[in-house]
mmCIF file of C-alpha atoms in Angstrom:
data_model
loop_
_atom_site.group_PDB
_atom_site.id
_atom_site.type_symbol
_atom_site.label_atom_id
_atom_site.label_comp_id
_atom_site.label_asym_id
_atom_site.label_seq_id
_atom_site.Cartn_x
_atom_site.Cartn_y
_atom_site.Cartn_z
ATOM 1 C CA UNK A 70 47.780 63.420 46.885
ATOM 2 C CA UNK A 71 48.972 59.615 47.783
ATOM 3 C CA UNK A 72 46.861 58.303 45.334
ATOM 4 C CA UNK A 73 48.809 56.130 42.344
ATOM 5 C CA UNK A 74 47.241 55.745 39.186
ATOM 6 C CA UNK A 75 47.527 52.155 38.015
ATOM 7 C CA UNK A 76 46.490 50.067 35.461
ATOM 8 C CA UNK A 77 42.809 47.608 36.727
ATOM 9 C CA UNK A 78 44.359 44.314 37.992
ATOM 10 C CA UNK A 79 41.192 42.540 36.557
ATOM 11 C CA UNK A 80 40.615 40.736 33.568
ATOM 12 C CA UNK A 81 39.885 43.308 30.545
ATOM 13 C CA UNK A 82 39.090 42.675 26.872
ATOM 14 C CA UNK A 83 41.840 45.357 25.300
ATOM 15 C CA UNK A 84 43.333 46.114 28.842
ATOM 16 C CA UNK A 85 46.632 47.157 26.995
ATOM 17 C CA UNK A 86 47.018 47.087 23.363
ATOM 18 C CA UNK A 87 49.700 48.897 21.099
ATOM 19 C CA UNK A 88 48.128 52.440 21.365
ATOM 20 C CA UNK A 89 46.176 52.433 23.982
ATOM 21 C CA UNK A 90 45.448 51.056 27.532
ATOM 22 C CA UNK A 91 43.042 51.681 30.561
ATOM 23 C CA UNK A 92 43.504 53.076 33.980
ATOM 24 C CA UNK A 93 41.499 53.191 36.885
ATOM 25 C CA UNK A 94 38.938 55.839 37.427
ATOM 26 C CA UNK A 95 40.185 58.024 40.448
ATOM 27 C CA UNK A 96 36.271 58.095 42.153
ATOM 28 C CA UNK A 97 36.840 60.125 45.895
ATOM 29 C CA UNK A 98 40.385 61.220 45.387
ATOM 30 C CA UNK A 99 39.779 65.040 44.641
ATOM 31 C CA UNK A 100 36.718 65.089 47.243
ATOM 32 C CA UNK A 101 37.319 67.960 49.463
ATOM 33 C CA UNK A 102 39.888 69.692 46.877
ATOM 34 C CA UNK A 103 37.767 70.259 44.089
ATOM 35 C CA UNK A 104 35.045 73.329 43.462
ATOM 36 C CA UNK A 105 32.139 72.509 40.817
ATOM 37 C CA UNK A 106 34.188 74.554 38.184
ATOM 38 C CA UNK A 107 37.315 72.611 38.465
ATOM 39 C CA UNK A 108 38.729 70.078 36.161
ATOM 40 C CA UNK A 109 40.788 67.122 36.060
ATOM 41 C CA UNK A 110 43.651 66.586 33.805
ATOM 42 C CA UNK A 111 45.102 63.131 33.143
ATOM 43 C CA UNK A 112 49.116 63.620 32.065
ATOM 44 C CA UNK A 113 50.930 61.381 29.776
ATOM 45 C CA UNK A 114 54.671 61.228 29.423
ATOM 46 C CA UNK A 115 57.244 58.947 28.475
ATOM 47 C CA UNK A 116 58.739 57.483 31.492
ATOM 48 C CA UNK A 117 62.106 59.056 31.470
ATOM 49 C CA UNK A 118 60.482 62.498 30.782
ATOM 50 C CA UNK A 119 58.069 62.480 33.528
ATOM 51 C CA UNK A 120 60.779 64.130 36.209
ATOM 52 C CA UNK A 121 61.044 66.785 33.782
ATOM 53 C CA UNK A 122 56.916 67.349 33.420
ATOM 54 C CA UNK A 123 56.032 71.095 34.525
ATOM 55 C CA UNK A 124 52.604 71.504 35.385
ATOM 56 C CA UNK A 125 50.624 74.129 33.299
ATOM 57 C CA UNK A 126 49.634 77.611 34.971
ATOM 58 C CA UNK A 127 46.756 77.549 32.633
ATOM 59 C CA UNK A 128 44.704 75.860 30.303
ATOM 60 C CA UNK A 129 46.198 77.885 27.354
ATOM 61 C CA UNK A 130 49.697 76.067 28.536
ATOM 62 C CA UNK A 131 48.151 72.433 28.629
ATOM 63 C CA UNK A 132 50.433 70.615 25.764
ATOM 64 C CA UNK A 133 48.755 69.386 23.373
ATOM 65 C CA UNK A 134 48.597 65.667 22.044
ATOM 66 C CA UNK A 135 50.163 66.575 18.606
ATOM 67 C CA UNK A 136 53.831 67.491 20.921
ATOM 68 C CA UNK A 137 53.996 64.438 22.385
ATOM 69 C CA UNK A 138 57.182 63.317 20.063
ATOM 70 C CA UNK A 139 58.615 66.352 20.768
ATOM 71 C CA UNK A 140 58.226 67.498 24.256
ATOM 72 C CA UNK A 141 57.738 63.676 25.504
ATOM 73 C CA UNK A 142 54.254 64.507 27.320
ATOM 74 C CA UNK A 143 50.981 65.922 26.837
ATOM 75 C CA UNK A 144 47.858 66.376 27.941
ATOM 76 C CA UNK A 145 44.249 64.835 27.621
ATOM 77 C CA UNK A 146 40.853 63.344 29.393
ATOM 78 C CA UNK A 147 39.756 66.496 30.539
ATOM 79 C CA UNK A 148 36.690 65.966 33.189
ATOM 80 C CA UNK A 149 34.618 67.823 35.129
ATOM 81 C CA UNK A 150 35.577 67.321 38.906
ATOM 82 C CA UNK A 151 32.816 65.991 39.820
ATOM 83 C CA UNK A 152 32.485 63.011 37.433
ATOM 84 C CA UNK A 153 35.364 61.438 39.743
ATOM 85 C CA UNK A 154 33.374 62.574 43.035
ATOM 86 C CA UNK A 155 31.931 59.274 45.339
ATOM 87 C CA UNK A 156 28.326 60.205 44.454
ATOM 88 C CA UNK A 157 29.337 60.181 40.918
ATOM 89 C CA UNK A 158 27.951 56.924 38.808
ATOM 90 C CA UNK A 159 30.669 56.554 35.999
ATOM 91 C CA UNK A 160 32.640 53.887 34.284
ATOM 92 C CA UNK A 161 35.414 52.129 36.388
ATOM 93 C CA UNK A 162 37.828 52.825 33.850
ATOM 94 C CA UNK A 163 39.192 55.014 31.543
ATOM 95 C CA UNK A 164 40.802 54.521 28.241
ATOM 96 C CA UNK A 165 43.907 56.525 27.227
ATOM 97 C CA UNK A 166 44.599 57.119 23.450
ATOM 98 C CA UNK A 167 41.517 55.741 22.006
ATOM 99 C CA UNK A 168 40.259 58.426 20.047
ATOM 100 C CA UNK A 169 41.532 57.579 16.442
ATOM 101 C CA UNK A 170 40.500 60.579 15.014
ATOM 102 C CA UNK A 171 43.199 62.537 16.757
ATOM 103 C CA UNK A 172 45.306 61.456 13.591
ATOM 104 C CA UNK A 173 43.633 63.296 10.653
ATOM 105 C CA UNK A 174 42.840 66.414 12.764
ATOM 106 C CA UNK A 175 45.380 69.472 12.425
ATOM 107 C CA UNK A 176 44.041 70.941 15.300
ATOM 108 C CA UNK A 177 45.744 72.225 18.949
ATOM 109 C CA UNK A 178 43.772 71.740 21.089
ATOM 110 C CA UNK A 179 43.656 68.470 23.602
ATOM 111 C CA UNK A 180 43.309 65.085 22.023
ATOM 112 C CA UNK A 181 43.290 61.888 23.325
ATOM 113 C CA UNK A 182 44.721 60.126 20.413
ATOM 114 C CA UNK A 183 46.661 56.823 20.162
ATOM 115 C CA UNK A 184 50.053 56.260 21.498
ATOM 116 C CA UNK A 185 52.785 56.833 18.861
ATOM 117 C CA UNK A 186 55.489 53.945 20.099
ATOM 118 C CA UNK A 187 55.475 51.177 23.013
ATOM 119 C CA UNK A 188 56.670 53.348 25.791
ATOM 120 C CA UNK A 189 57.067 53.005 28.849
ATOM 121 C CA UNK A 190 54.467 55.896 30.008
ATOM 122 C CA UNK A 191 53.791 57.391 33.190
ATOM 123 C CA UNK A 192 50.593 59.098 34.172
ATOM 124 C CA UNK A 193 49.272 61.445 36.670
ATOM 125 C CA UNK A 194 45.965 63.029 37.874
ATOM 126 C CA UNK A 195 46.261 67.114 37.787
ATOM 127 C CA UNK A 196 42.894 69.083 39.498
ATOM 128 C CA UNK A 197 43.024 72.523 37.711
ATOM 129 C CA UNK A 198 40.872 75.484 39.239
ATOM 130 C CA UNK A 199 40.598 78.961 37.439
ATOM 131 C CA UNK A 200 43.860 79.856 38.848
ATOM 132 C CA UNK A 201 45.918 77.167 37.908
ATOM 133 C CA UNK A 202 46.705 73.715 39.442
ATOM 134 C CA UNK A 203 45.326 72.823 43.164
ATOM 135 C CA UNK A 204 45.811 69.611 43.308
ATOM 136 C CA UNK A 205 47.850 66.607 41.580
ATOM 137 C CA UNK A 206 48.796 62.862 41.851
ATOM 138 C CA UNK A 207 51.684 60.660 42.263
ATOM 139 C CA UNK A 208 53.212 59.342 39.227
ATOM 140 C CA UNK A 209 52.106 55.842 38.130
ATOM 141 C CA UNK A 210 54.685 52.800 37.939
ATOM 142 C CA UNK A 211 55.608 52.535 33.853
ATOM 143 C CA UNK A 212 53.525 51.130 31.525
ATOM 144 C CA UNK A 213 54.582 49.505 28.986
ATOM 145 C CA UNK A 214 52.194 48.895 25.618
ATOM 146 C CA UNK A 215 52.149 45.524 23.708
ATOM 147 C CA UNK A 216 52.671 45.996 20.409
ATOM 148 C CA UNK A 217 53.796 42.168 18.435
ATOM 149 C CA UNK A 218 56.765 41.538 17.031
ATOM 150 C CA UNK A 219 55.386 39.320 13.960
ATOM 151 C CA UNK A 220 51.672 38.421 13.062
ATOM 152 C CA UNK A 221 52.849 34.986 13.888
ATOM 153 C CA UNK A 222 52.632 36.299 17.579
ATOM 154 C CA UNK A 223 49.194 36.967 17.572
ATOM 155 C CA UNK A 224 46.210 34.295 18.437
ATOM 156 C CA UNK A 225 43.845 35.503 17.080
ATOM 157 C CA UNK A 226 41.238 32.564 18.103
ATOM 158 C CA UNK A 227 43.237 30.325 21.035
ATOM 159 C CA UNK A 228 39.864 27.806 21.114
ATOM 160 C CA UNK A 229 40.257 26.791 17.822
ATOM 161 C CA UNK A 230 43.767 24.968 18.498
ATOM 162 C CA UNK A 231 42.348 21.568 18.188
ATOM 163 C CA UNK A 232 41.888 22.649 14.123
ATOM 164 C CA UNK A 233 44.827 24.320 13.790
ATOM 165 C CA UNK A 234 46.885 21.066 14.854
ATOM 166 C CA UNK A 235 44.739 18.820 12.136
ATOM 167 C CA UNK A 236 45.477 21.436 9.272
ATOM 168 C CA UNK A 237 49.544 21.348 10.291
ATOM 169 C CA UNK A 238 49.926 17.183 10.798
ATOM 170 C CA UNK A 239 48.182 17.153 7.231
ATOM 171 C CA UNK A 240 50.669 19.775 5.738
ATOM 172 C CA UNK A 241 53.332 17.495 7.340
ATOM 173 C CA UNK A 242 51.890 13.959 5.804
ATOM 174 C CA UNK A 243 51.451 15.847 2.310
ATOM 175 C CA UNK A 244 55.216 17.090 2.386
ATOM 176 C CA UNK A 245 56.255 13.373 4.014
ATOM 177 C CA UNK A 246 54.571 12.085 0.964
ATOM 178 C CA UNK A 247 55.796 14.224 -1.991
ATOM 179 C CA UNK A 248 59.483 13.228 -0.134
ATOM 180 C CA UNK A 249 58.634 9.767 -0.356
ATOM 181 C CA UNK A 250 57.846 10.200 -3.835
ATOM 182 C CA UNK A 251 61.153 12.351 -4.978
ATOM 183 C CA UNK A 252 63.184 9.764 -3.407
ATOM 184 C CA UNK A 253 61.456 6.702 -5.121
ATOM 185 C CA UNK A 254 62.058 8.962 -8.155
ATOM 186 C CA UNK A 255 65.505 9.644 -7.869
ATOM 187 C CA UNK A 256 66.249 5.749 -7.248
ATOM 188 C CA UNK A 257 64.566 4.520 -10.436
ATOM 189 C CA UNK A 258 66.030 7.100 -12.363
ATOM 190 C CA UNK A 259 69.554 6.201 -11.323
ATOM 191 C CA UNK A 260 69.011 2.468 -11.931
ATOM 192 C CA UNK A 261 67.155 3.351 -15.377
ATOM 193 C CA UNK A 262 70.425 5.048 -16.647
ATOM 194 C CA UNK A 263 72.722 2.282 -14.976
ATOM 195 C CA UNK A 264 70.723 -0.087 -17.371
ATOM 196 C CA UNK A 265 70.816 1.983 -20.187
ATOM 197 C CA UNK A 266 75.000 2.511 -19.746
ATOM 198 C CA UNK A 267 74.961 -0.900 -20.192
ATOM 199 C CA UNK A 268 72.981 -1.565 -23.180
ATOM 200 C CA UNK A 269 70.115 -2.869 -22.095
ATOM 201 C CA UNK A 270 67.584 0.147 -21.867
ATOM 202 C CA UNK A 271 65.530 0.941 -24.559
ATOM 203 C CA UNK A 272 67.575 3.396 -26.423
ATOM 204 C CA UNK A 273 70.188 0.480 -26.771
ATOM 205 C CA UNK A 274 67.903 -0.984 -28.867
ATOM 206 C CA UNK A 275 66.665 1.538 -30.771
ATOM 207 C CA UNK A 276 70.101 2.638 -31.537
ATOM 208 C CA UNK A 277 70.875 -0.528 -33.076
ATOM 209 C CA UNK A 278 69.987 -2.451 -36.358
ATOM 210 C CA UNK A 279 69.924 -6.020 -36.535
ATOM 211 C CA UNK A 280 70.240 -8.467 -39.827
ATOM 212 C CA UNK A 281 68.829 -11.995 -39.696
ATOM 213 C CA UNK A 282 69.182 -14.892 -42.355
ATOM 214 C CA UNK A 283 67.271 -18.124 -42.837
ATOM 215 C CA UNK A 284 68.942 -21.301 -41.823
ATOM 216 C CA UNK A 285 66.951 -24.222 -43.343
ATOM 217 C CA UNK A 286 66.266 -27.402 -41.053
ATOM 218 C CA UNK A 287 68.903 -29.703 -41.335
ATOM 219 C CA UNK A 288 67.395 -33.208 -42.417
ATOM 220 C CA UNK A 289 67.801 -36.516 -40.342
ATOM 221 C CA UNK A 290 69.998 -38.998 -41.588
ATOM 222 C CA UNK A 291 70.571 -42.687 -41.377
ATOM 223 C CA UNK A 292 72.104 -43.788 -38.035
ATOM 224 C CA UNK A 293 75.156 -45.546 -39.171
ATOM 225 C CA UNK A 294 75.537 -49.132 -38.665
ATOM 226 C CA UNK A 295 76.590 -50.266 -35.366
ATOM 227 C CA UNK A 296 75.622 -46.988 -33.757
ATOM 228 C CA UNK A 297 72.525 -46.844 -31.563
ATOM 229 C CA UNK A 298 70.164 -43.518 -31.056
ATOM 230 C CA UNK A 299 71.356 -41.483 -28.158
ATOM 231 C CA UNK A 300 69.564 -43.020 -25.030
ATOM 232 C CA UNK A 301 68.254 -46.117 -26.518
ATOM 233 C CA UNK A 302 71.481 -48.393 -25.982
ATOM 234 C CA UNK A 303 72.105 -50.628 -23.523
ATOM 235 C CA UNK A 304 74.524 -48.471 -21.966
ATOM 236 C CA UNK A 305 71.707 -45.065 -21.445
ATOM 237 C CA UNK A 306 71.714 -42.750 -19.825
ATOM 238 C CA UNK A 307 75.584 -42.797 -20.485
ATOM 239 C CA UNK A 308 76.653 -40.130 -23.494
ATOM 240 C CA UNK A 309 76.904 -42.323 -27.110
ATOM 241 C CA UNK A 310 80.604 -43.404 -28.039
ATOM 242 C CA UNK A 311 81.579 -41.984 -31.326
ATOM 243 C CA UNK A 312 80.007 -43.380 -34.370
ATOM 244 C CA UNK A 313 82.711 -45.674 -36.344
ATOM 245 C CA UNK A 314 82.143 -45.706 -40.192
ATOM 246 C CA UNK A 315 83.270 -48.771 -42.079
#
């Protein structure tokens, strides 16, 4: 059949995620192929093993979801035929790999569990009748899963950015501060010790004992005669001559 299964061009909460993504329902595609016991078959397969995809003759040689690693491709989202039928009122999509349960079951039989690694996939539509395939799709383009590289990749909330830029220009003041501060530190502590290497810090003085003596007042004597007090003369404010005893 011509018909290309593609991911929905519209916007879609969880369109493509790590494990899983959604396709387009295939509603009137299989109308005029199918029979009211047929079933459709959605095939998954890693990109560069899709060439390589057999389909089953069966439903007992439909591989299961737990191969996938190993044979590249398996099988899942089995549907009646006529849930994809134009009269048919269904989703619009479907979503591959969103049954997480698929992981702690040990069982064979078709799963659609989450996708083990990024990709790229391919998928294709198969109609299966009681006698084995009837009727199948083209391949899809690949699809590649987005899984992030580092959780500081994901937005979890892109409205709040407004907050988010308050919270990092105050980390950025408090670290321009506490800068400020190491700086101012470092200086005083460098002039601190250039005081101290030269004796004038306060360990300088602790470090050192000091004696002191008592030096009575000397008393005031007689001027001598012919000598004047100093800047009483006639010749002030000029220094005194020398006195002159006789």
């Amino acid at each position: 059949l011509p018909y290309v299964p593609q991911v929905p061009p519209l916007a879609l909460l969880g369109k493509v995620t790590a494990t899983t993504f959604a396709l387009e329902r295939p509603r009137c595609v299989f109308d005029g192929h199918a029979d009211a016991s047929d079933a459709v078959w959605l095939a998954v397969a890693f990109a560069n093993a899709s060439a390589t995809f057999r389909n089953p003759q069966c439903r007992a040689e439909v591989p299961p979801y737990q191969q996938l690693l190993a044979a590249r491709s398996y099988m899942t989202l089995e549907t009646a035929a006529a849930a994809y039928s134009c009269s048919a009122a269904s989703p619009a999509v479907l979503r591959v790999g969103g049954d997480t349960a698929c992981r702690d079951q040990h069982r064979q039989d078709p799963c659609n569990g989450p996708l083990p690694s990024p990709g790229p996939y391919r998928v294709k539509f198969l109609l299966m009748g009681c006698r084995g395939p009837k009727a199948e799709t083209r391949w899809s383009e690949p699809i590649l899963l987005r899984a992030a590289l580092s959780p500081s990749t994901i937005e979890a909330a892109p409205a709040r950015r407004g907050s988010a830029l308050v919270v990092i220009a105050s980390i950025l003041a408090s670290l321009g501060a506490a800068l400020a501060a190491a700086v101012l530190g470092a200086l005083g502590a460098k002039v601190w010790g250039s005081l101290c290497h030269r004796g004038l810090g306060s360990g300088a003085f602790i470090r050192r004992s000091y004696r002191t003596h008592h030096i009575p007042p000397a008393l005031p004597q007689p001027p001598a005669p012919g000598c004047s007090p100093p800047g009483l003369g006639p010749s002030a404010p000029q220094p005194p001559a020398p006195c002159q005893r006789t």
